[in-house]
């Protein structure tokens, strides 16, 4: 049975509307006086206080997104409900389910938008990734998730993640499965059979549907004793275990390994093979040695270099004399 906190001539209409919006699972009672972070509404404006809030939102494909909360205060005239202990499920492309939990929330009755507050945890139940932040907004119409707060992403197994990401701010489209990390991106990637890789950048775009991530602006990639500096770093990972298959640095690339410095326009990183292929006027400088070629290949595990049509004096690059050969890495 619903308890109306405030008598109103619109009482019967209100109850009818709330029944359409909310499935009540338990008898109502007064909830705690505290308000969710970021907003406060006078308690005398509360129309209903409910225990066991449940709303169902049908999307264009007939899938049932849900919003549940242990307690709710409904402000019908203002068009929203304040929630406690929120547990929501929304759908992205295909059948991927995103579960979002938070201590508090604000649910807009007409638009079906939701704002989450305090200890927000979003989990991709199909892909296994976990996302944490302090506030998060979901806009049901355009299917947009967004926050300006710091975010932490881990997965595909959050208890033993091969990927860990920290950034400031996120914008994501659940319909296209694409999202952007807005600034101060810090990424760590650990793959079996390959050295760990750390990637820092100003921004990043992630394309889940393509299994790609593009790190942008002031990118620094660290792997063992090697640092790569570039403006764009595109990572392609496989769909099975999310390990990095290959990566491409482009738009001016500088690779530093000890006293060896290499520059080029593009560098292709084959992670498991521990090999880097440089194209676009590659040049390698080590001490007094300067060598240029059409293609330069670093074998990082063996610390050796191969030049295709090398030009320049070669003395002691790598642990042995560089070899020459014809290899096509331009694709």
Tab-separated table of C-alpha atoms in Angstrom:
chain	number	residue	atom	x	y	z
A	1	UNK	CA	0.000	0.000	0.000
A	2	UNK	CA	1.349	3.494	-0.878
A	3	UNK	CA	1.372	6.188	1.780
A	4	UNK	CA	0.750	9.727	0.524
A	5	UNK	CA	2.914	12.075	2.569
A	6	UNK	CA	1.152	15.239	1.487
A	7	UNK	CA	-2.571	15.587	0.981
A	8	UNK	CA	-3.452	17.000	-2.429
A	9	UNK	CA	-6.546	17.409	-4.616
A	10	UNK	CA	-4.531	15.616	-7.265
A	11	UNK	CA	-4.136	12.567	-5.040
A	12	UNK	CA	-6.082	10.108	-7.176
A	13	UNK	CA	-4.331	11.235	-10.359
A	14	UNK	CA	-0.974	10.990	-8.619
A	15	UNK	CA	-1.548	7.447	-7.440
A	16	UNK	CA	-2.603	6.395	-10.938
A	17	UNK	CA	0.527	7.898	-12.461
A	18	UNK	CA	2.824	6.363	-9.864
A	19	UNK	CA	1.292	2.928	-10.348
A	20	UNK	CA	2.053	3.258	-14.070
A	21	UNK	CA	5.630	4.295	-13.357
A	22	UNK	CA	6.505	2.235	-10.311
A	23	UNK	CA	5.969	-1.326	-9.166
A	24	UNK	CA	5.917	-1.302	-5.378
A	25	UNK	CA	7.423	-4.397	-3.856
A	26	UNK	CA	7.041	-3.581	-0.140
A	27	UNK	CA	4.872	-1.354	2.085
A	28	UNK	CA	6.103	2.244	2.179
A	29	UNK	CA	7.805	3.907	5.095
A	30	UNK	CA	9.676	7.126	5.813
A	31	UNK	CA	13.200	7.110	4.447
A	32	UNK	CA	16.352	8.787	5.695
A	33	UNK	CA	16.479	12.588	5.700
A	34	UNK	CA	19.814	12.819	3.831
A	35	UNK	CA	19.747	13.802	0.142
A	36	UNK	CA	21.909	12.516	-2.709
A	37	UNK	CA	25.131	14.362	-3.412
A	38	UNK	CA	24.704	17.346	-5.707
A	39	UNK	CA	21.070	18.288	-5.023
A	40	UNK	CA	18.669	18.989	-2.176
A	41	UNK	CA	14.894	19.296	-2.363
A	42	UNK	CA	12.617	20.442	0.486
A	43	UNK	CA	10.980	17.430	2.120
A	44	UNK	CA	7.607	19.150	2.182
A	45	UNK	CA	7.552	18.817	-1.620
A	46	UNK	CA	7.715	15.007	-1.438
A	47	UNK	CA	4.575	13.415	-2.864
A	48	UNK	CA	5.384	9.814	-2.012
A	49	UNK	CA	7.984	7.915	-0.006
A	50	UNK	CA	8.387	4.341	-1.166
A	51	UNK	CA	10.304	1.229	-0.199
A	52	UNK	CA	10.979	-1.015	-3.170
A	53	UNK	CA	11.128	1.229	-6.256
A	54	UNK	CA	11.026	-0.550	-9.622
A	55	UNK	CA	10.700	1.011	-13.086
A	56	UNK	CA	10.813	-0.695	-16.487
A	57	UNK	CA	11.928	1.107	-19.647
A	58	UNK	CA	11.310	-0.607	-22.990
A	59	UNK	CA	13.776	0.303	-25.738
A	60	UNK	CA	13.163	0.311	-29.505
A	61	UNK	CA	14.070	-3.392	-29.676
A	62	UNK	CA	11.631	-4.328	-26.920
A	63	UNK	CA	14.339	-4.991	-24.331
A	64	UNK	CA	13.452	-4.238	-20.721
A	65	UNK	CA	15.850	-1.833	-19.072
A	66	UNK	CA	15.188	-1.586	-15.341
A	67	UNK	CA	15.790	0.830	-12.474
A	68	UNK	CA	15.568	-0.534	-8.933
A	69	UNK	CA	16.148	1.148	-5.582
A	70	UNK	CA	15.626	0.151	-1.980
A	71	UNK	CA	14.001	3.507	-1.193
A	72	UNK	CA	12.610	6.425	-3.185
A	73	UNK	CA	11.076	9.850	-2.690
A	74	UNK	CA	8.828	10.857	-5.600
A	75	UNK	CA	8.523	14.547	-6.522
A	76	UNK	CA	5.774	14.268	-9.115
A	77	UNK	CA	5.345	18.010	-9.758
A	78	UNK	CA	9.084	18.326	-10.376
A	79	UNK	CA	9.145	15.174	-12.488
A	80	UNK	CA	11.753	13.075	-10.701
A	81	UNK	CA	12.372	10.585	-7.908
A	82	UNK	CA	15.331	10.545	-5.529
A	83	UNK	CA	16.654	7.027	-5.021
A	84	UNK	CA	18.815	5.183	-2.494
A	85	UNK	CA	20.841	2.021	-3.177
A	86	UNK	CA	20.273	2.138	-6.929
A	87	UNK	CA	20.683	-0.867	-9.238
A	88	UNK	CA	19.939	-0.202	-12.924
A	89	UNK	CA	20.313	-2.262	-16.098
A	90	UNK	CA	20.587	-0.767	-19.568
A	91	UNK	CA	21.401	-2.303	-22.941
A	92	UNK	CA	24.101	-1.416	-25.426
A	93	UNK	CA	24.455	-2.688	-28.994
A	94	UNK	CA	23.466	-6.337	-29.382
A	95	UNK	CA	22.535	-8.034	-26.132
A	96	UNK	CA	25.317	-6.564	-23.997
A	97	UNK	CA	23.907	-5.578	-20.604
A	98	UNK	CA	25.388	-2.754	-18.549
A	99	UNK	CA	24.611	-2.895	-14.838
A	100	UNK	CA	25.056	0.352	-12.876
A	101	UNK	CA	24.993	0.508	-9.084
A	102	UNK	CA	25.308	3.568	-6.833
A	103	UNK	CA	24.452	4.701	-3.333
A	104	UNK	CA	22.100	7.410	-4.600
A	105	UNK	CA	20.329	8.411	-7.789
A	106	UNK	CA	17.910	10.780	-9.468
A	107	UNK	CA	15.399	9.279	-11.916
A	108	UNK	CA	13.514	11.545	-14.342
A	109	UNK	CA	10.009	10.133	-14.695
A	110	UNK	CA	9.249	11.356	-18.224
A	111	UNK	CA	12.622	11.229	-19.994
A	112	UNK	CA	13.753	8.049	-18.182
A	113	UNK	CA	17.177	9.658	-17.673
A	114	UNK	CA	19.126	8.660	-14.563
A	115	UNK	CA	21.828	10.407	-12.548
A	116	UNK	CA	23.958	8.242	-10.255
A	117	UNK	CA	25.842	9.561	-7.223
A	118	UNK	CA	28.476	8.169	-4.823
A	119	UNK	CA	30.421	4.942	-5.351
A	120	UNK	CA	29.174	4.386	-8.887
A	121	UNK	CA	30.110	0.993	-10.370
A	122	UNK	CA	29.150	0.092	-13.942
A	123	UNK	CA	29.760	-3.453	-15.181
A	124	UNK	CA	29.553	-4.795	-18.719
A	125	UNK	CA	28.060	-8.200	-17.967
A	126	UNK	CA	28.933	-9.646	-21.394
A	127	UNK	CA	32.423	-8.154	-21.838
A	128	UNK	CA	33.491	-8.299	-18.188
A	129	UNK	CA	34.827	-4.748	-17.800
A	130	UNK	CA	34.201	-2.706	-14.663
A	131	UNK	CA	33.976	1.079	-14.539
A	132	UNK	CA	34.082	3.169	-11.341
A	133	UNK	CA	33.454	6.862	-10.736
A	134	UNK	CA	31.722	9.206	-8.292
A	135	UNK	CA	28.923	10.545	-10.529
A	136	UNK	CA	27.430	9.291	-13.788
A	137	UNK	CA	24.553	10.414	-16.008
A	138	UNK	CA	22.601	8.237	-18.444
A	139	UNK	CA	20.443	9.928	-21.089
A	140	UNK	CA	17.930	7.383	-22.331
A	141	UNK	CA	17.006	9.145	-25.600
A	142	UNK	CA	20.462	9.404	-27.228
A	143	UNK	CA	21.812	6.491	-25.113
A	144	UNK	CA	24.668	8.582	-23.699
A	145	UNK	CA	26.694	7.853	-20.544
A	146	UNK	CA	28.775	10.752	-19.218
A	147	UNK	CA	30.772	12.031	-16.271
A	148	UNK	CA	33.328	14.776	-15.665
A	149	UNK	CA	34.767	12.986	-12.629
A	150	UNK	CA	37.788	10.731	-12.514
A	151	UNK	CA	37.105	7.241	-13.832
A	152	UNK	CA	38.758	3.863	-13.338
A	153	UNK	CA	38.298	1.019	-15.825
A	154	UNK	CA	39.529	-2.552	-15.382
A	155	UNK	CA	38.922	-5.887	-17.048
A	156	UNK	CA	38.047	-8.144	-18.669
A	157	UNK	CA	38.374	-9.844	-15.257
A	158	UNK	CA	38.297	-7.010	-12.672
A	159	UNK	CA	39.787	-9.288	-9.986
A	160	UNK	CA	42.824	-10.016	-12.165
A	161	UNK	CA	42.668	-7.380	-14.917
A	162	UNK	CA	44.863	-7.353	-17.994
A	163	UNK	CA	43.773	-3.738	-18.590
A	164	UNK	CA	43.747	-0.868	-16.091
A	165	UNK	CA	42.804	2.675	-17.124
A	166	UNK	CA	42.498	5.934	-15.212
A	167	UNK	CA	41.227	9.173	-16.796
A	168	UNK	CA	39.373	12.401	-16.090
A	169	UNK	CA	35.902	12.430	-17.631
A	170	UNK	CA	34.070	10.092	-20.007
A	171	UNK	CA	31.465	10.332	-22.780
A	172	UNK	CA	30.031	7.086	-24.133
A	173	UNK	CA	27.369	6.032	-26.620
A	174	UNK	CA	25.852	2.678	-25.675
A	175	UNK	CA	24.133	2.448	-29.062
A	176	UNK	CA	27.386	2.541	-31.074
A	177	UNK	CA	29.609	1.066	-28.329
A	178	UNK	CA	32.048	3.953	-28.606
A	179	UNK	CA	33.327	6.141	-25.783
A	180	UNK	CA	35.881	8.888	-25.219
A	181	UNK	CA	38.174	9.500	-22.259
A	182	UNK	CA	38.360	13.272	-22.004
A	183	UNK	CA	41.775	13.988	-20.478
A	184	UNK	CA	44.745	12.742	-18.435
A	185	UNK	CA	44.564	9.157	-19.671
A	186	UNK	CA	46.783	6.569	-17.955
A	187	UNK	CA	46.636	2.993	-19.230
A	188	UNK	CA	48.410	-0.242	-18.240
A	189	UNK	CA	48.124	-3.378	-20.397
A	190	UNK	CA	49.387	-6.815	-19.397
A	191	UNK	CA	49.249	-9.614	-21.964
A	192	UNK	CA	50.449	-13.199	-21.607
A	193	UNK	CA	53.561	-13.790	-23.701
A	194	UNK	CA	54.341	-10.105	-24.239
A	195	UNK	CA	55.967	-7.325	-22.193
A	196	UNK	CA	53.610	-5.047	-20.270
A	197	UNK	CA	52.798	-1.724	-21.906
A	198	UNK	CA	51.965	1.625	-20.299
A	199	UNK	CA	50.286	4.346	-22.358
A	200	UNK	CA	49.776	7.972	-21.288
A	201	UNK	CA	47.900	10.508	-23.425
A	202	UNK	CA	45.801	13.648	-23.226
A	203	UNK	CA	42.705	11.905	-24.663
A	204	UNK	CA	41.527	8.543	-25.972
A	205	UNK	CA	38.693	7.123	-28.070
A	206	UNK	CA	37.609	3.497	-27.647
A	207	UNK	CA	35.703	1.585	-30.342
A	208	UNK	CA	34.399	-1.615	-28.760
A	209	UNK	CA	32.694	-2.697	-31.983
A	210	UNK	CA	36.034	-2.532	-33.846
A	211	UNK	CA	38.266	-3.814	-31.012
A	212	UNK	CA	40.315	-0.621	-31.252
A	213	UNK	CA	41.488	2.202	-29.000
A	214	UNK	CA	43.037	5.452	-30.234
A	215	UNK	CA	45.229	7.419	-27.812
A	216	UNK	CA	45.599	11.064	-28.868
A	217	UNK	CA	47.875	14.026	-28.207
A	218	UNK	CA	51.151	13.921	-26.258
A	219	UNK	CA	51.204	10.133	-26.249
A	220	UNK	CA	53.971	8.352	-24.338
A	221	UNK	CA	54.243	4.555	-24.589
A	222	UNK	CA	56.569	2.721	-22.188
A	223	UNK	CA	57.610	-0.887	-22.657
A	224	UNK	CA	60.589	-2.249	-20.743
A	225	UNK	CA	63.518	0.116	-21.475
A	226	UNK	CA	61.865	1.659	-24.544
A	227	UNK	CA	59.805	4.858	-24.759
A	228	UNK	CA	57.701	5.872	-27.771
A	229	UNK	CA	56.616	9.503	-28.203
A	230	UNK	CA	53.899	10.311	-30.740
A	231	UNK	CA	50.654	12.208	-31.330
A	232	UNK	CA	48.468	9.193	-32.164
A	233	UNK	CA	48.704	5.588	-31.007
A	234	UNK	CA	46.112	3.146	-32.382
A	235	UNK	CA	45.805	-0.190	-30.564
A	236	UNK	CA	44.054	-3.204	-32.092
A	237	UNK	CA	43.220	-6.104	-29.783
A	238	UNK	CA	41.663	-9.482	-30.455
A	239	UNK	CA	38.075	-10.202	-29.489
A	240	UNK	CA	38.869	-13.466	-27.710
A	241	UNK	CA	41.133	-12.446	-24.815
A	242	UNK	CA	41.513	-8.689	-25.530
A	243	UNK	CA	45.279	-9.049	-25.958
A	244	UNK	CA	47.007	-6.467	-28.144
A	245	UNK	CA	47.470	-7.839	-31.648
A	246	UNK	CA	49.208	-4.785	-33.061
A	247	UNK	CA	49.543	-1.058	-32.602
A	248	UNK	CA	50.415	1.866	-34.821
A	249	UNK	CA	52.084	5.133	-33.829
A	250	UNK	CA	51.699	7.909	-36.393
A	251	UNK	CA	51.990	11.664	-37.029
A	252	UNK	CA	55.655	12.074	-36.041
A	253	UNK	CA	57.143	9.245	-33.993
A	254	UNK	CA	60.223	9.179	-31.773
A	255	UNK	CA	61.504	5.967	-30.176
A	256	UNK	CA	64.119	6.107	-27.420
A	257	UNK	CA	65.953	3.034	-26.135
A	258	UNK	CA	68.999	3.845	-24.056
A	259	UNK	CA	71.297	6.048	-26.171
A	260	UNK	CA	69.539	4.982	-29.384
A	261	UNK	CA	66.992	7.408	-30.853
A	262	UNK	CA	64.826	6.625	-33.876
A	263	UNK	CA	62.392	8.899	-35.705
A	264	UNK	CA	59.823	8.217	-38.436
A	265	UNK	CA	56.306	9.040	-39.604
A	266	UNK	CA	54.780	5.657	-38.700
A	267	UNK	CA	55.753	2.777	-36.440
A	268	UNK	CA	53.945	-0.580	-36.364
A	269	UNK	CA	54.269	-2.461	-33.060
A	270	UNK	CA	53.773	-6.237	-33.208
A	271	UNK	CA	53.473	-6.868	-29.499
A	272	UNK	CA	53.803	-10.629	-29.121
A	273	UNK	CA	56.524	-10.812	-31.788
A	274	UNK	CA	58.325	-7.984	-29.916
A	275	UNK	CA	59.044	-6.245	-33.183
A	276	UNK	CA	58.649	-2.634	-34.358
A	277	UNK	CA	58.507	-1.732	-38.050
A	278	UNK	CA	59.253	1.916	-38.882
A	279	UNK	CA	58.250	3.584	-42.156
A	280	UNK	CA	58.080	7.131	-43.482
A	281	UNK	CA	61.691	8.387	-43.591
A	282	UNK	CA	62.937	6.321	-40.635
A	283	UNK	CA	66.242	7.385	-39.118
A	284	UNK	CA	68.245	5.825	-36.292
A	285	UNK	CA	70.886	7.712	-34.308
A	286	UNK	CA	73.207	6.073	-31.776
A	287	UNK	CA	76.263	7.958	-30.673
A	288	UNK	CA	77.993	9.133	-33.836
A	289	UNK	CA	76.162	6.645	-36.050
A	290	UNK	CA	73.275	7.891	-38.188
A	291	UNK	CA	71.438	5.475	-40.472
A	292	UNK	CA	68.388	6.021	-42.672
A	293	UNK	CA	66.381	3.554	-44.730
A	294	UNK	CA	63.068	2.940	-46.419
A	295	UNK	CA	62.095	0.531	-43.645
A	296	UNK	CA	63.683	-0.058	-40.243
A	297	UNK	CA	62.768	-3.057	-38.088
A	298	UNK	CA	63.541	-3.208	-34.361
A	299	UNK	CA	63.705	-6.674	-32.820
A	300	UNK	CA	63.309	-5.481	-29.251
A	301	UNK	CA	63.842	-8.829	-27.522
A	302	UNK	CA	67.139	-9.508	-29.322
A	303	UNK	CA	68.084	-5.798	-29.350
A	304	UNK	CA	68.825	-5.932	-33.081
A	305	UNK	CA	67.887	-3.781	-36.064
A	306	UNK	CA	67.269	-4.618	-39.713
A	307	UNK	CA	67.458	-1.993	-42.451
A	308	UNK	CA	65.939	-2.194	-45.902
A	309	UNK	CA	68.178	-0.235	-48.291
A	310	UNK	CA	70.090	1.426	-45.461
A	311	UNK	CA	71.943	4.675	-46.133
A	312	UNK	CA	74.760	5.825	-43.836
A	313	UNK	CA	77.707	4.498	-41.867
A	314	UNK	CA	76.872	1.564	-39.598
A	315	UNK	CA	79.212	0.631	-36.764
A	316	UNK	CA	77.587	-0.763	-33.642
A	317	UNK	CA	73.801	-0.432	-33.738
A	318	UNK	CA	72.357	-3.324	-31.742
A	319	UNK	CA	74.316	-6.343	-30.536
A	320	UNK	CA	75.513	-7.294	-33.998
A	321	UNK	CA	75.911	-5.831	-37.433
A	322	UNK	CA	72.566	-4.922	-38.985
A	323	UNK	CA	71.455	-7.046	-41.890
A	324	UNK	CA	69.826	-5.986	-45.128
A	325	UNK	CA	66.823	-7.493	-46.801
A	326	UNK	CA	63.648	-6.896	-48.756
A	327	UNK	CA	60.562	-7.028	-46.550
A	328	UNK	CA	57.135	-5.509	-47.239
A	329	UNK	CA	55.665	-3.921	-44.106
A	330	UNK	CA	53.862	-1.105	-45.871
A	331	UNK	CA	50.351	-2.590	-45.546
